[in-house]
DNA sequence: TAGATTGTTAATCGATTAACAATC
DNA sequence: TAGATTGTTAATCGATTAACAATC
């Protein structure tokens, strides 16, 4: 049964997966408002996706709705929390205690997503040995020891681009199996380690490009 | 000629647009190393995309390569900087001086992307009237005045989800035309305002889901 | 010249959207 | 029952990949 659910989870397409947290957020809001059921039409009106797309997305999660009434809010919420891993807390480390790293260290929102940031690492003696947002910053030389001791598999990489690769290597050595990379460069890792890119430059490119078009269209009107 | 380039830019697909900053980053590295030309094969080896995809992406930018030699590094760099808007600096405001907002305010990288963060806004008296990373945090009531005075069109939204919509409304009133939304909720804005979502929860969902599959596969081996 | 490389047209693949049957 | 809503199969759309001609 559990291996069965694993294999079905495996084939959730990434675009769908990226929308699931939005459904979850809406569902938990509705739940706290006391809603018992919710239909795709209602979700569609609020989130702006088509009802068909929502139905298809939810089908991937294995959720089952009922004609006329829609989906049970509580049940759907549990299913989403399970798939998104919000129920079982996962420990993570931050490497690079610059502005972004420290901000992520203090970002309360992660708790809701089942992510527990244990500590951060840096080379700067101005940072190491101190607490930020109640969490310790250690020297990078301690990374391997602490990661292995606590069996931590997730690392958040927030060093400058120039140091991204060598830092990633250290993380791999320390047994990290998933790297959330905030540096805008590609990093090479062994096959059994996965990298998730978070590229603010890419998002900004989309934004500024759309804005360019918007203003150039308005000029021509 | 300039309207011509606008209409051609307009149809760059978003996936391509998101890859352009990575090409730019690589090109600027190669340029500083003194490289004169670069081929798709070489880019492919470094970034891990297929050479065909890279050629297609670059075709969208209007860049022209030469058989056998590839693309001129300097020329391609200029084209990318132009399309990505790195050459002309755009002013932006941050609304929400929490951890994430303050981090983005201090994030040096934005300069390279042509984004100049002018100031931040918050309601918290502990924050307002002070400088962070050399930039001022004003009370939210000053938003409209300052935005209009300086003609600022880009706003970065980093308030808690619960306040995202009302804050977005204030930004729209202040004349902001592009909102980079870091709150994990949908916000409603008029048609002439664009919203770019930056959802860390979505990325984290993809990461943790892939990690789940990775570990469950390894268990079954 | 031969071979590497670009640029373009066609084929494939996957996600979104549409259509419609099933059901409460 | 009638009508709203789910769930599924088919059609469409767009991005990626493949094939190949053009070119330096």
Short mmCIF file of C-alpha atoms (C1' of nucleotides) in Angstrom, two decimals:
data_model
loop_
_atom_site.label_atom_id
_atom_site.label_comp_id
_atom_site.label_asym_id
_atom_site.label_seq_id
_atom_site.Cartn_x
_atom_site.Cartn_y
_atom_site.Cartn_z
CA UNK A 1 0.00 0.00 0.00
CA UNK A 2 2.72 2.44 0.93
CA UNK A 3 4.92 1.47 -1.99
CA UNK A 4 1.81 1.78 -4.12
CA UNK A 5 1.27 5.35 -2.99
CA UNK A 6 4.94 6.05 -3.57
CA UNK A 7 4.81 4.97 -7.18
CA UNK A 8 1.70 7.04 -7.80
CA UNK A 9 3.24 10.09 -6.14
CA UNK A 10 6.30 9.70 -8.28
CA UNK A 11 4.46 10.62 -11.43
CA UNK A 12 2.94 13.90 -10.32
CA UNK A 13 4.09 16.38 -12.98
CA UNK A 14 6.17 19.28 -11.73
CA UNK A 15 3.68 21.98 -12.78
CA UNK A 16 1.01 20.22 -10.76
CA UNK A 17 3.34 19.80 -7.81
CA UNK A 18 4.06 23.52 -7.85
CA UNK A 19 0.36 24.31 -7.60
CA UNK A 20 -0.34 21.94 -4.72
CA UNK A 21 1.00 24.34 -2.04
CA UNK A 22 -1.43 26.98 -3.28
CA UNK A 23 -4.35 24.59 -2.93
CA UNK A 24 -3.07 23.69 0.52
CA UNK A 25 -2.87 27.31 1.58
CA UNK A 26 -6.44 27.93 0.39
CA UNK A 27 -7.77 24.76 1.95
CA UNK A 28 -6.29 25.54 5.36
CA UNK A 29 -7.86 28.99 5.17
CA UNK A 30 -11.25 27.51 4.30
CA UNK A 31 -10.86 24.89 6.99
CA UNK A 32 -10.23 27.48 9.67
CA UNK A 33 -13.34 29.31 8.43
CA UNK A 34 -15.30 26.15 9.10
CA UNK A 35 -15.94 25.07 5.49
CA UNK A 36 -16.79 21.36 5.17
CA UNK A 37 -16.68 20.97 1.40
CA UNK A 38 -15.26 22.84 -1.53
CA UNK A 39 -15.80 22.50 -5.28
CA UNK A 40 -13.34 23.02 -8.10
CA UNK A 41 -15.46 25.91 -9.29
CA UNK A 42 -14.96 27.66 -5.98
CA UNK A 43 -11.21 27.03 -5.96
CA UNK A 44 -11.10 28.21 -9.55
CA UNK A 45 -12.80 31.50 -8.67
CA UNK A 46 -10.31 32.19 -5.91
CA UNK A 47 -7.03 30.99 -7.41
CA UNK A 48 -7.74 31.78 -11.05
CA UNK A 49 -6.83 28.36 -12.49
CA UNK A 50 -9.47 26.58 -14.55
CA UNK A 51 -11.73 24.14 -12.74
CA UNK A 52 -10.65 21.40 -15.14
CA UNK A 53 -7.00 21.90 -14.30
CA UNK A 54 -7.75 21.82 -10.60
CA UNK A 55 -9.71 18.59 -10.97
CA UNK A 56 -6.83 17.04 -12.86
CA UNK A 57 -4.27 18.24 -10.31
CA UNK A 58 -6.32 16.83 -7.45
CA UNK A 59 -6.77 13.55 -9.30
CA UNK A 60 -2.97 13.13 -9.19
CA UNK A 61 -3.07 13.34 -5.40
CA UNK A 62 -5.56 10.51 -5.22
CA UNK A 63 -8.20 12.76 -3.66
CA UNK A 64 -11.74 11.77 -4.45
CA UNK A 65 -14.56 14.28 -4.61
CA UNK A 66 -18.29 13.79 -4.69
CA UNK A 67 -20.66 14.96 -7.38
CA UNK A 68 -22.60 18.03 -6.44
CA UNK A 69 -20.76 18.54 -3.11
CA UNK A 70 -17.12 18.64 -4.21
CA UNK A 71 -14.19 17.65 -2.01
CA UNK A 72 -14.12 17.25 1.75
CA UNK A 73 -11.93 20.09 2.99
CA UNK A 74 -10.40 18.28 5.94
CA UNK A 75 -9.67 15.13 3.94
CA UNK A 76 -8.12 17.04 1.04
CA UNK A 77 -6.05 19.07 3.46
CA UNK A 78 -4.60 15.90 5.00
CA UNK A 79 -3.84 14.40 1.60
CA UNK A 80 -2.02 17.54 0.49
CA UNK A 81 -0.07 17.80 3.73
CA UNK A 82 1.00 14.22 3.35
CA UNK A 83 2.14 14.58 -0.26
CA UNK A 84 3.86 17.90 0.38
CA UNK A 85 5.63 16.44 3.39
CA UNK A 86 4.32 19.06 5.79
CA UNK A 87 3.50 16.45 8.41
CA UNK A 88 6.93 14.99 8.96
CA UNK A 89 9.53 17.58 9.84
CA UNK A 90 12.76 17.46 7.88
CA UNK A 91 15.97 19.00 9.17
CA UNK A 92 18.02 21.27 6.94
CA UNK A 93 21.24 23.24 7.04
CA UNK A 94 22.07 26.59 5.51
CA UNK A 95 25.51 27.11 4.03
CA UNK A 96 26.33 30.77 3.52
CA UNK A 97 25.25 33.16 6.25
CA UNK A 98 25.01 36.26 4.09
CA UNK A 99 21.89 38.36 3.86
CA UNK A 100 19.85 35.77 2.07
CA UNK A 101 21.06 32.88 4.21
CA UNK A 102 20.33 34.70 7.45
CA UNK A 103 16.92 35.74 6.16
CA UNK A 104 16.01 32.17 5.31
CA UNK A 105 17.28 31.12 8.72
CA UNK A 106 14.79 33.51 10.29
CA UNK A 107 11.94 32.77 7.93
CA UNK A 108 9.12 31.43 10.09
CA UNK A 109 7.14 30.17 7.13
CA UNK A 110 9.35 27.10 6.69
CA UNK A 111 7.93 25.56 9.84
CA UNK A 112 4.55 25.29 8.11
CA UNK A 113 6.22 23.44 5.27
CA UNK A 114 7.81 20.86 7.53
CA UNK A 115 11.28 22.30 7.14
CA UNK A 116 13.35 22.80 10.27
CA UNK A 117 16.52 24.80 9.82
CA UNK A 118 18.97 23.50 12.37
CA UNK A 119 21.98 25.75 11.86
CA UNK A 120 23.99 27.73 9.37
CA UNK A 121 27.63 27.61 8.26
CA UNK A 122 29.99 30.27 7.02
CA UNK A 123 33.69 31.08 6.84
CA UNK A 124 33.42 34.65 8.09
CA UNK A 125 34.65 34.90 11.72
CA UNK A 126 32.29 37.85 12.13
CA UNK A 127 29.43 35.42 11.72
CA UNK A 128 30.63 32.12 13.14
CA UNK A 129 30.09 31.36 16.79
CA UNK A 130 27.14 33.71 16.97
CA UNK A 131 23.40 33.23 17.09
CA UNK A 132 21.07 34.69 14.47
CA UNK A 133 17.32 34.35 14.94
CA UNK A 134 18.18 32.04 17.82
CA UNK A 135 20.16 29.67 15.62
CA UNK A 136 23.90 29.10 15.58
CA UNK A 137 26.30 29.86 12.77
CA UNK A 138 29.22 27.44 12.72
CA UNK A 139 32.46 27.47 10.80
CA UNK A 140 32.21 25.55 7.55
CA UNK A 141 34.78 23.06 8.87
CA UNK A 142 32.11 21.74 11.25
CA UNK A 143 29.66 21.01 8.46
CA UNK A 144 30.51 17.38 7.87
CA UNK A 145 30.55 16.46 11.54
CA UNK A 146 27.22 18.06 12.35
CA UNK A 147 25.45 16.90 9.20
CA UNK A 148 26.51 13.30 9.71
CA UNK A 149 25.80 13.37 13.43
CA UNK A 150 22.25 14.54 12.88
CA UNK A 151 21.76 12.69 9.61
CA UNK A 152 20.74 15.86 7.79
CA UNK A 153 19.94 15.36 4.11
CA UNK A 154 18.83 18.82 2.99
CA UNK A 155 21.19 21.74 2.46
CA UNK A 156 20.34 25.28 1.45
CA UNK A 157 23.12 26.88 -0.55
CA UNK A 158 23.32 30.66 -0.24
CA UNK A 159 26.96 31.47 -0.91
CA UNK A 160 28.14 33.83 -3.69
CA UNK A 161 28.21 32.24 -7.15
CA UNK A 162 32.00 32.04 -7.21
CA UNK A 163 32.00 29.65 -4.25
CA UNK A 164 28.90 27.68 -5.15
CA UNK A 165 30.66 24.65 -6.66
CA UNK A 166 33.27 24.14 -3.96
CA UNK A 167 30.63 24.60 -1.28
CA UNK A 168 28.36 22.10 -2.99
CA UNK A 169 31.25 19.63 -2.97
CA UNK A 170 31.61 20.08 0.78
CA UNK A 171 27.90 19.52 1.21
CA UNK A 172 28.01 16.32 -0.83
CA UNK A 173 30.93 15.11 1.27
CA UNK A 174 28.92 15.84 4.36
CA UNK A 175 26.22 13.46 3.16
CA UNK A 176 23.71 16.04 1.93
CA UNK A 177 21.35 14.46 -0.62
CA UNK A 178 19.29 17.48 -1.68
CA UNK A 179 20.68 20.94 -2.35
CA UNK A 180 18.42 23.94 -2.65
CA UNK A 181 20.66 26.22 -4.65
CA UNK A 182 20.09 29.97 -4.44
CA UNK A 183 23.27 30.84 -6.37
CA UNK A 184 22.55 31.67 -10.00
CA UNK A 185 25.03 29.13 -11.34
CA UNK A 186 24.85 25.49 -12.24
CA UNK A 187 26.51 23.12 -9.79
CA UNK A 188 27.72 19.63 -10.56
CA UNK A 189 26.87 16.86 -8.13
CA UNK A 190 26.88 13.05 -8.18
CA UNK A 191 23.82 11.30 -9.60
CA UNK A 192 22.43 10.39 -6.22
CA UNK A 193 22.27 14.02 -5.09
CA UNK A 194 19.52 16.28 -6.31
CA UNK A 195 19.69 19.99 -6.92
CA UNK A 196 16.77 22.38 -6.93
CA UNK A 197 17.55 25.74 -8.46
CA UNK A 198 15.99 28.87 -7.03
CA UNK A 199 17.00 31.54 -9.43
CA UNK A 200 15.83 35.01 -8.50
CA UNK A 201 17.50 36.35 -11.64
CA UNK A 202 15.24 34.16 -13.78
CA UNK A 203 12.11 35.39 -12.09
CA UNK A 204 13.28 38.95 -12.30
CA UNK A 205 14.00 38.48 -16.00
CA UNK A 206 10.43 37.36 -16.58
CA UNK A 207 9.08 40.24 -14.55
CA UNK A 208 11.13 42.95 -16.17
CA UNK A 209 10.52 41.56 -19.62
CA UNK A 210 6.77 41.49 -19.15
CA UNK A 211 6.93 45.01 -17.76
CA UNK A 212 8.85 46.15 -20.84
CA UNK A 213 6.18 44.71 -23.08
CA UNK A 214 3.41 46.20 -20.99
CA UNK A 215 4.83 49.70 -21.20
CA UNK A 216 5.71 49.42 -24.88
CA UNK A 217 2.16 48.27 -25.64
CA UNK A 218 0.77 51.19 -23.67
CA UNK A 219 3.01 53.60 -25.59
CA UNK A 220 1.58 52.33 -28.86
CA UNK A 221 -2.04 52.75 -27.80
CA UNK B 1 13.66 49.23 -35.54
CA UNK B 2 13.01 49.58 -31.85
CA UNK B 3 9.34 48.63 -32.17
CA UNK B 4 10.51 45.75 -34.30
CA UNK B 5 12.78 44.47 -31.59
CA UNK B 6 9.98 44.91 -29.08
CA UNK B 7 7.59 42.74 -31.00
CA UNK B 8 10.21 40.04 -31.41
CA UNK B 9 11.11 40.17 -27.73
CA UNK B 10 7.47 39.84 -26.84
CA UNK B 11 7.27 36.30 -28.11
CA UNK B 12 10.19 34.81 -26.22
CA UNK B 13 8.66 31.84 -24.39
CA UNK B 14 8.91 31.96 -20.62
CA UNK B 15 11.04 28.80 -20.31
CA UNK B 16 13.56 30.36 -22.69
CA UNK B 17 13.45 33.66 -20.83
CA UNK B 18 14.22 31.86 -17.57
CA UNK B 19 17.32 30.30 -19.09
CA UNK B 20 18.70 33.53 -20.51
CA UNK B 21 20.14 34.73 -17.18
CA UNK B 22 22.11 31.49 -16.94
CA UNK B 23 23.59 32.03 -20.39
CA UNK B 24 24.39 35.59 -19.38
CA UNK B 25 26.16 34.50 -16.24
CA UNK B 26 28.25 31.98 -18.17
CA UNK B 27 29.04 34.43 -20.95
CA UNK B 28 30.22 37.10 -18.55
CA UNK B 29 32.49 34.54 -16.91
CA UNK B 30 33.90 33.47 -20.27
CA UNK B 31 34.29 37.10 -21.29
CA UNK B 32 36.33 37.93 -18.23
CA UNK B 33 38.49 34.90 -18.99
CA UNK B 34 39.18 36.44 -22.38
CA UNK B 35 37.17 34.05 -24.55
CA UNK B 36 36.30 35.51 -27.94
CA UNK B 37 33.84 32.91 -29.22
CA UNK B 38 31.73 30.16 -27.74
CA UNK B 39 29.81 27.30 -29.32
CA UNK B 40 26.52 25.75 -28.25
CA UNK B 41 28.38 22.52 -27.61
CA UNK B 42 30.59 24.28 -25.08
CA UNK B 43 27.64 25.97 -23.37
CA UNK B 44 25.87 22.63 -23.37
CA UNK B 45 28.75 20.91 -21.62
CA UNK B 46 28.81 23.51 -18.89
CA UNK B 47 25.12 24.19 -18.28
CA UNK B 48 23.76 20.75 -19.07
CA UNK B 49 21.08 21.83 -21.54
CA UNK B 50 21.15 20.29 -25.00
CA UNK B 51 23.00 22.19 -27.72
CA UNK B 52 19.83 22.24 -29.81
CA UNK B 53 17.86 23.89 -27.07
CA UNK B 54 20.56 26.50 -26.56
CA UNK B 55 20.65 27.26 -30.27
CA UNK B 56 16.89 27.69 -30.28
CA UNK B 57 16.97 29.89 -27.17
CA UNK B 58 19.65 32.10 -28.67
CA UNK B 59 17.74 32.33 -31.94
CA UNK B 60 14.91 33.99 -29.99
CA UNK B 61 17.28 36.71 -28.87
CA UNK B 62 18.21 37.50 -32.46
CA UNK B 63 21.83 36.52 -31.85
CA UNK B 64 23.61 35.20 -34.92
CA UNK B 65 26.41 32.69 -34.70
CA UNK B 66 28.92 31.59 -37.29
CA UNK B 67 29.49 28.07 -38.50
CA UNK B 68 32.52 26.45 -37.03
CA UNK B 69 33.32 29.36 -34.66
CA UNK B 70 30.06 29.74 -32.76
CA UNK B 71 28.87 32.99 -31.21
CA UNK B 72 30.89 36.09 -30.46
CA UNK B 73 31.03 36.27 -26.67
CA UNK B 74 31.01 40.04 -26.36
CA UNK B 75 28.21 40.48 -28.84
CA UNK B 76 26.03 37.79 -27.28
CA UNK B 77 26.66 39.27 -23.86
CA UNK B 78 25.42 42.67 -25.01
CA UNK B 79 22.33 41.18 -26.62
CA UNK B 80 21.44 39.27 -23.46
CA UNK B 81 22.04 42.30 -21.23
CA UNK B 82 19.78 44.34 -23.44
CA UNK B 83 16.96 41.80 -23.45
CA UNK B 84 17.25 41.10 -19.75
CA UNK B 85 17.20 44.81 -19.00
CA UNK B 86 20.51 44.75 -17.14
CA UNK B 87 21.74 47.86 -18.91
CA UNK B 88 19.06 50.30 -17.84
CA UNK B 89 18.62 50.47 -14.09
CA UNK B 90 15.07 50.21 -12.81
CA UNK B 91 14.07 51.51 -9.39
CA UNK B 92 12.07 49.31 -7.06
CA UNK B 93 10.50 49.47 -3.63
CA UNK B 94 10.16 46.78 -0.99
CA UNK B 95 6.99 46.59 1.05
CA UNK B 96 7.40 44.51 4.19
CA UNK B 97 10.64 44.91 6.09
CA UNK B 98 10.64 41.49 7.72
CA UNK B 99 13.50 39.05 7.43
CA UNK B 100 13.01 38.39 3.75
CA UNK B 101 12.36 42.01 2.85
CA UNK B 102 15.46 43.21 4.66
CA UNK B 103 17.53 40.46 3.07
CA UNK B 104 16.42 41.43 -0.40
CA UNK B 105 17.15 45.05 0.48
CA UNK B 106 20.74 44.06 1.23
CA UNK B 107 21.13 41.62 -1.64
CA UNK B 108 23.97 43.00 -3.75
CA UNK B 109 23.19 40.74 -6.67
CA UNK B 110 20.25 42.84 -7.81
CA UNK B 111 22.60 45.56 -8.99
CA UNK B 112 23.92 43.19 -11.65
CA UNK B 113 20.37 42.64 -12.81
CA UNK B 114 19.65 46.34 -13.25
CA UNK B 115 17.43 46.50 -10.21
CA UNK B 116 17.95 49.33 -7.77
CA UNK B 117 16.11 49.05 -4.50
CA UNK B 118 15.38 52.56 -3.36
CA UNK B 119 13.71 52.05 0.00
CA UNK B 120 11.49 49.77 2.03
CA UNK B 121 8.16 50.31 3.79
CA UNK B 122 6.64 48.78 6.89
CA UNK B 123 4.14 49.53 9.63
CA UNK B 124 6.34 48.45 12.53
CA UNK B 125 7.70 51.52 14.42
CA UNK B 126 10.69 49.39 15.36
CA UNK B 127 11.66 49.38 11.71
CA UNK B 128 10.46 52.68 10.30
CA UNK B 129 12.75 55.66 10.37
CA UNK B 130 15.84 53.46 10.47
CA UNK B 131 18.44 52.46 7.93
CA UNK B 132 19.09 48.85 6.96
CA UNK B 133 21.94 48.04 4.60
CA UNK B 134 22.21 51.79 4.10
CA UNK B 135 18.64 52.12 2.91
CA UNK B 136 15.72 53.74 4.66
CA UNK B 137 12.58 52.05 5.91
CA UNK B 138 9.58 54.36 5.80
CA UNK B 139 6.12 54.05 7.22
CA UNK B 140 3.70 52.51 4.74
CA UNK B 141 1.74 55.78 4.72
CA UNK B 142 4.60 57.37 2.78
CA UNK B 143 4.46 54.76 0.02
CA UNK B 144 2.18 56.58 -2.38
CA UNK B 145 4.00 59.89 -2.08
CA UNK B 146 7.47 58.45 -2.63
CA UNK B 147 6.47 56.06 -5.40
CA UNK B 148 4.74 58.77 -7.36
CA UNK B 149 7.47 61.32 -6.75
CA UNK B 150 10.13 58.99 -8.09
CA UNK B 151 7.89 57.31 -10.64
CA UNK B 152 8.68 53.86 -9.33
CA UNK B 153 6.91 51.06 -11.17
CA UNK B 154 8.27 47.93 -9.48
CA UNK B 155 7.27 46.77 -6.02
CA UNK B 156 8.55 43.78 -4.10
CA UNK B 157 5.92 42.37 -1.77
CA UNK B 158 7.31 40.64 1.33
CA UNK B 159 4.57 40.98 3.92
CA UNK B 160 2.90 38.02 5.66
CA UNK B 161 0.24 36.26 3.56
CA UNK B 162 -2.59 37.67 5.64
CA UNK B 163 -1.70 41.22 4.62
CA UNK B 164 -0.69 40.51 1.04
CA UNK B 165 -3.93 41.62 -0.63
CA UNK B 166 -4.39 44.88 1.25
CA UNK B 167 -0.74 45.73 0.75
CA UNK B 168 -0.99 44.98 -2.95
CA UNK B 169 -3.96 47.37 -3.10
CA UNK B 170 -1.84 50.10 -1.55
CA UNK B 171 0.91 49.43 -4.08
CA UNK B 172 -1.52 49.64 -6.98
CA UNK B 173 -2.83 52.93 -5.61
CA UNK B 174 0.74 54.18 -5.42
CA UNK B 175 1.11 53.60 -9.15
CA UNK B 176 3.13 50.37 -9.00
CA UNK B 177 2.76 48.44 -12.27
CA UNK B 178 4.70 45.26 -11.49
CA UNK B 179 4.50 43.36 -8.21
CA UNK B 180 7.05 40.69 -7.34
CA UNK B 181 5.03 38.73 -4.81
CA UNK B 182 6.91 36.64 -2.25
CA UNK B 183 3.78 35.86 -0.22
CA UNK B 184 2.44 32.38 -0.96
CA UNK B 185 -1.05 33.62 -1.79
CA UNK B 186 -2.74 34.85 -4.90
CA UNK B 187 -3.33 38.58 -5.07
CA UNK B 188 -5.90 40.33 -7.23
CA UNK B 189 -4.81 43.40 -9.16
CA UNK B 190 -6.21 45.43 -12.07
CA UNK B 191 -5.49 44.22 -15.60
CA UNK B 192 -2.78 46.78 -16.21
CA UNK B 193 -0.70 45.61 -13.24
CA UNK B 194 1.36 42.48 -13.49
CA UNK B 195 2.19 40.05 -10.73
CA UNK B 196 5.14 37.70 -10.65
CA UNK B 197 4.85 34.99 -8.03
CA UNK B 198 7.93 33.81 -6.20
CA UNK B 199 6.72 30.87 -4.23
CA UNK B 200 9.35 29.26 -2.05
CA UNK B 201 6.74 26.74 -0.90
CA UNK B 202 6.34 25.51 -4.47
CA UNK B 203 10.05 25.02 -4.94
CA UNK B 204 10.36 23.33 -1.60
CA UNK B 205 7.47 21.03 -2.52
CA UNK B 206 9.31 19.94 -5.65
CA UNK B 207 12.53 19.43 -3.71
CA UNK B 208 11.04 17.44 -0.87
CA UNK B 209 8.94 15.35 -3.22
CA UNK B 210 11.92 14.44 -5.38
CA UNK B 211 13.89 13.63 -2.23
CA UNK B 212 11.06 11.35 -1.07
CA UNK B 213 11.16 9.48 -4.35
CA UNK B 214 14.94 9.29 -4.29
CA UNK B 215 15.01 7.73 -0.85
CA UNK B 216 12.10 5.38 -1.53
CA UNK B 217 13.79 4.18 -4.71
CA UNK B 218 17.00 3.61 -2.79
CA UNK B 219 15.09 1.60 -0.18
CA UNK B 220 13.73 -0.66 -2.89
CA UNK B 221 17.11 -1.33 -4.42
"C1'" DT C 1 38.26 19.96 -49.12
"C1'" DA C 2 36.33 17.96 -44.85
"C1'" DG C 3 34.25 18.62 -40.75
"C1'" DA C 4 32.32 21.34 -37.21
"C1'" DT C 5 28.76 24.25 -36.29
"C1'" DT C 6 24.66 27.08 -37.09
"C1'" DG C 7 19.79 27.62 -38.35
"C1'" DT C 8 15.38 25.77 -39.68
"C1'" DT C 9 11.81 22.59 -40.54
"C1'" DA C 10 9.55 18.38 -38.87
"C1'" DA C 11 8.51 14.94 -35.17
"C1'" DT C 12 7.78 14.03 -30.50
"C1'" DC C 13 6.38 14.69 -26.03
"C1'" DG C 14 3.85 16.41 -22.22
"C1'" DA C 15 0.67 19.70 -20.19
"C1'" DT C 16 -3.51 22.13 -20.72
"C1'" DT C 17 -8.02 22.46 -22.33
"C1'" DA C 18 -12.31 20.57 -24.17
"C1'" DA C 19 -15.93 17.23 -24.37
"C1'" DC C 20 -18.79 14.26 -22.25
"C1'" DA C 21 -20.25 10.35 -19.56
"C1'" DA C 22 -21.06 9.03 -14.68
"C1'" DT C 23 -23.00 10.17 -10.31
"C1'" DC C 24 -24.93 12.10 -6.27
"C1'" DT D 1 -36.10 14.12 -11.19
"C1'" DA D 2 -32.94 17.83 -12.65
"C1'" DG D 3 -28.83 19.90 -12.29
"C1'" DA D 4 -24.37 20.52 -10.46
"C1'" DT D 5 -20.17 18.46 -10.12
"C1'" DT D 6 -16.67 14.88 -10.56
"C1'" DG D 7 -13.70 11.91 -13.39
"C1'" DT D 8 -11.93 10.37 -17.77
"C1'" DT D 9 -10.98 10.20 -22.53
"C1'" DA D 10 -9.86 12.96 -26.63
"C1'" DA D 11 -8.15 17.29 -28.85
"C1'" DT D 12 -5.20 21.09 -28.70
"C1'" DC D 13 -1.32 23.64 -27.85
"C1'" DG D 14 3.38 24.72 -27.00
"C1'" DA D 15 8.04 23.37 -25.81
"C1'" DT D 16 11.62 20.12 -26.56
"C1'" DT D 17 14.06 17.11 -29.38
"C1'" DA D 18 15.43 15.20 -33.82
"C1'" DA D 19 16.75 15.56 -38.56
"C1'" DC D 20 19.08 17.78 -41.93
"C1'" DA D 21 20.38 21.40 -45.06
"C1'" DA D 22 23.41 25.53 -45.24
"C1'" DT D 23 27.81 27.51 -44.32
"C1'" DC D 24 32.27 28.80 -42.88
#
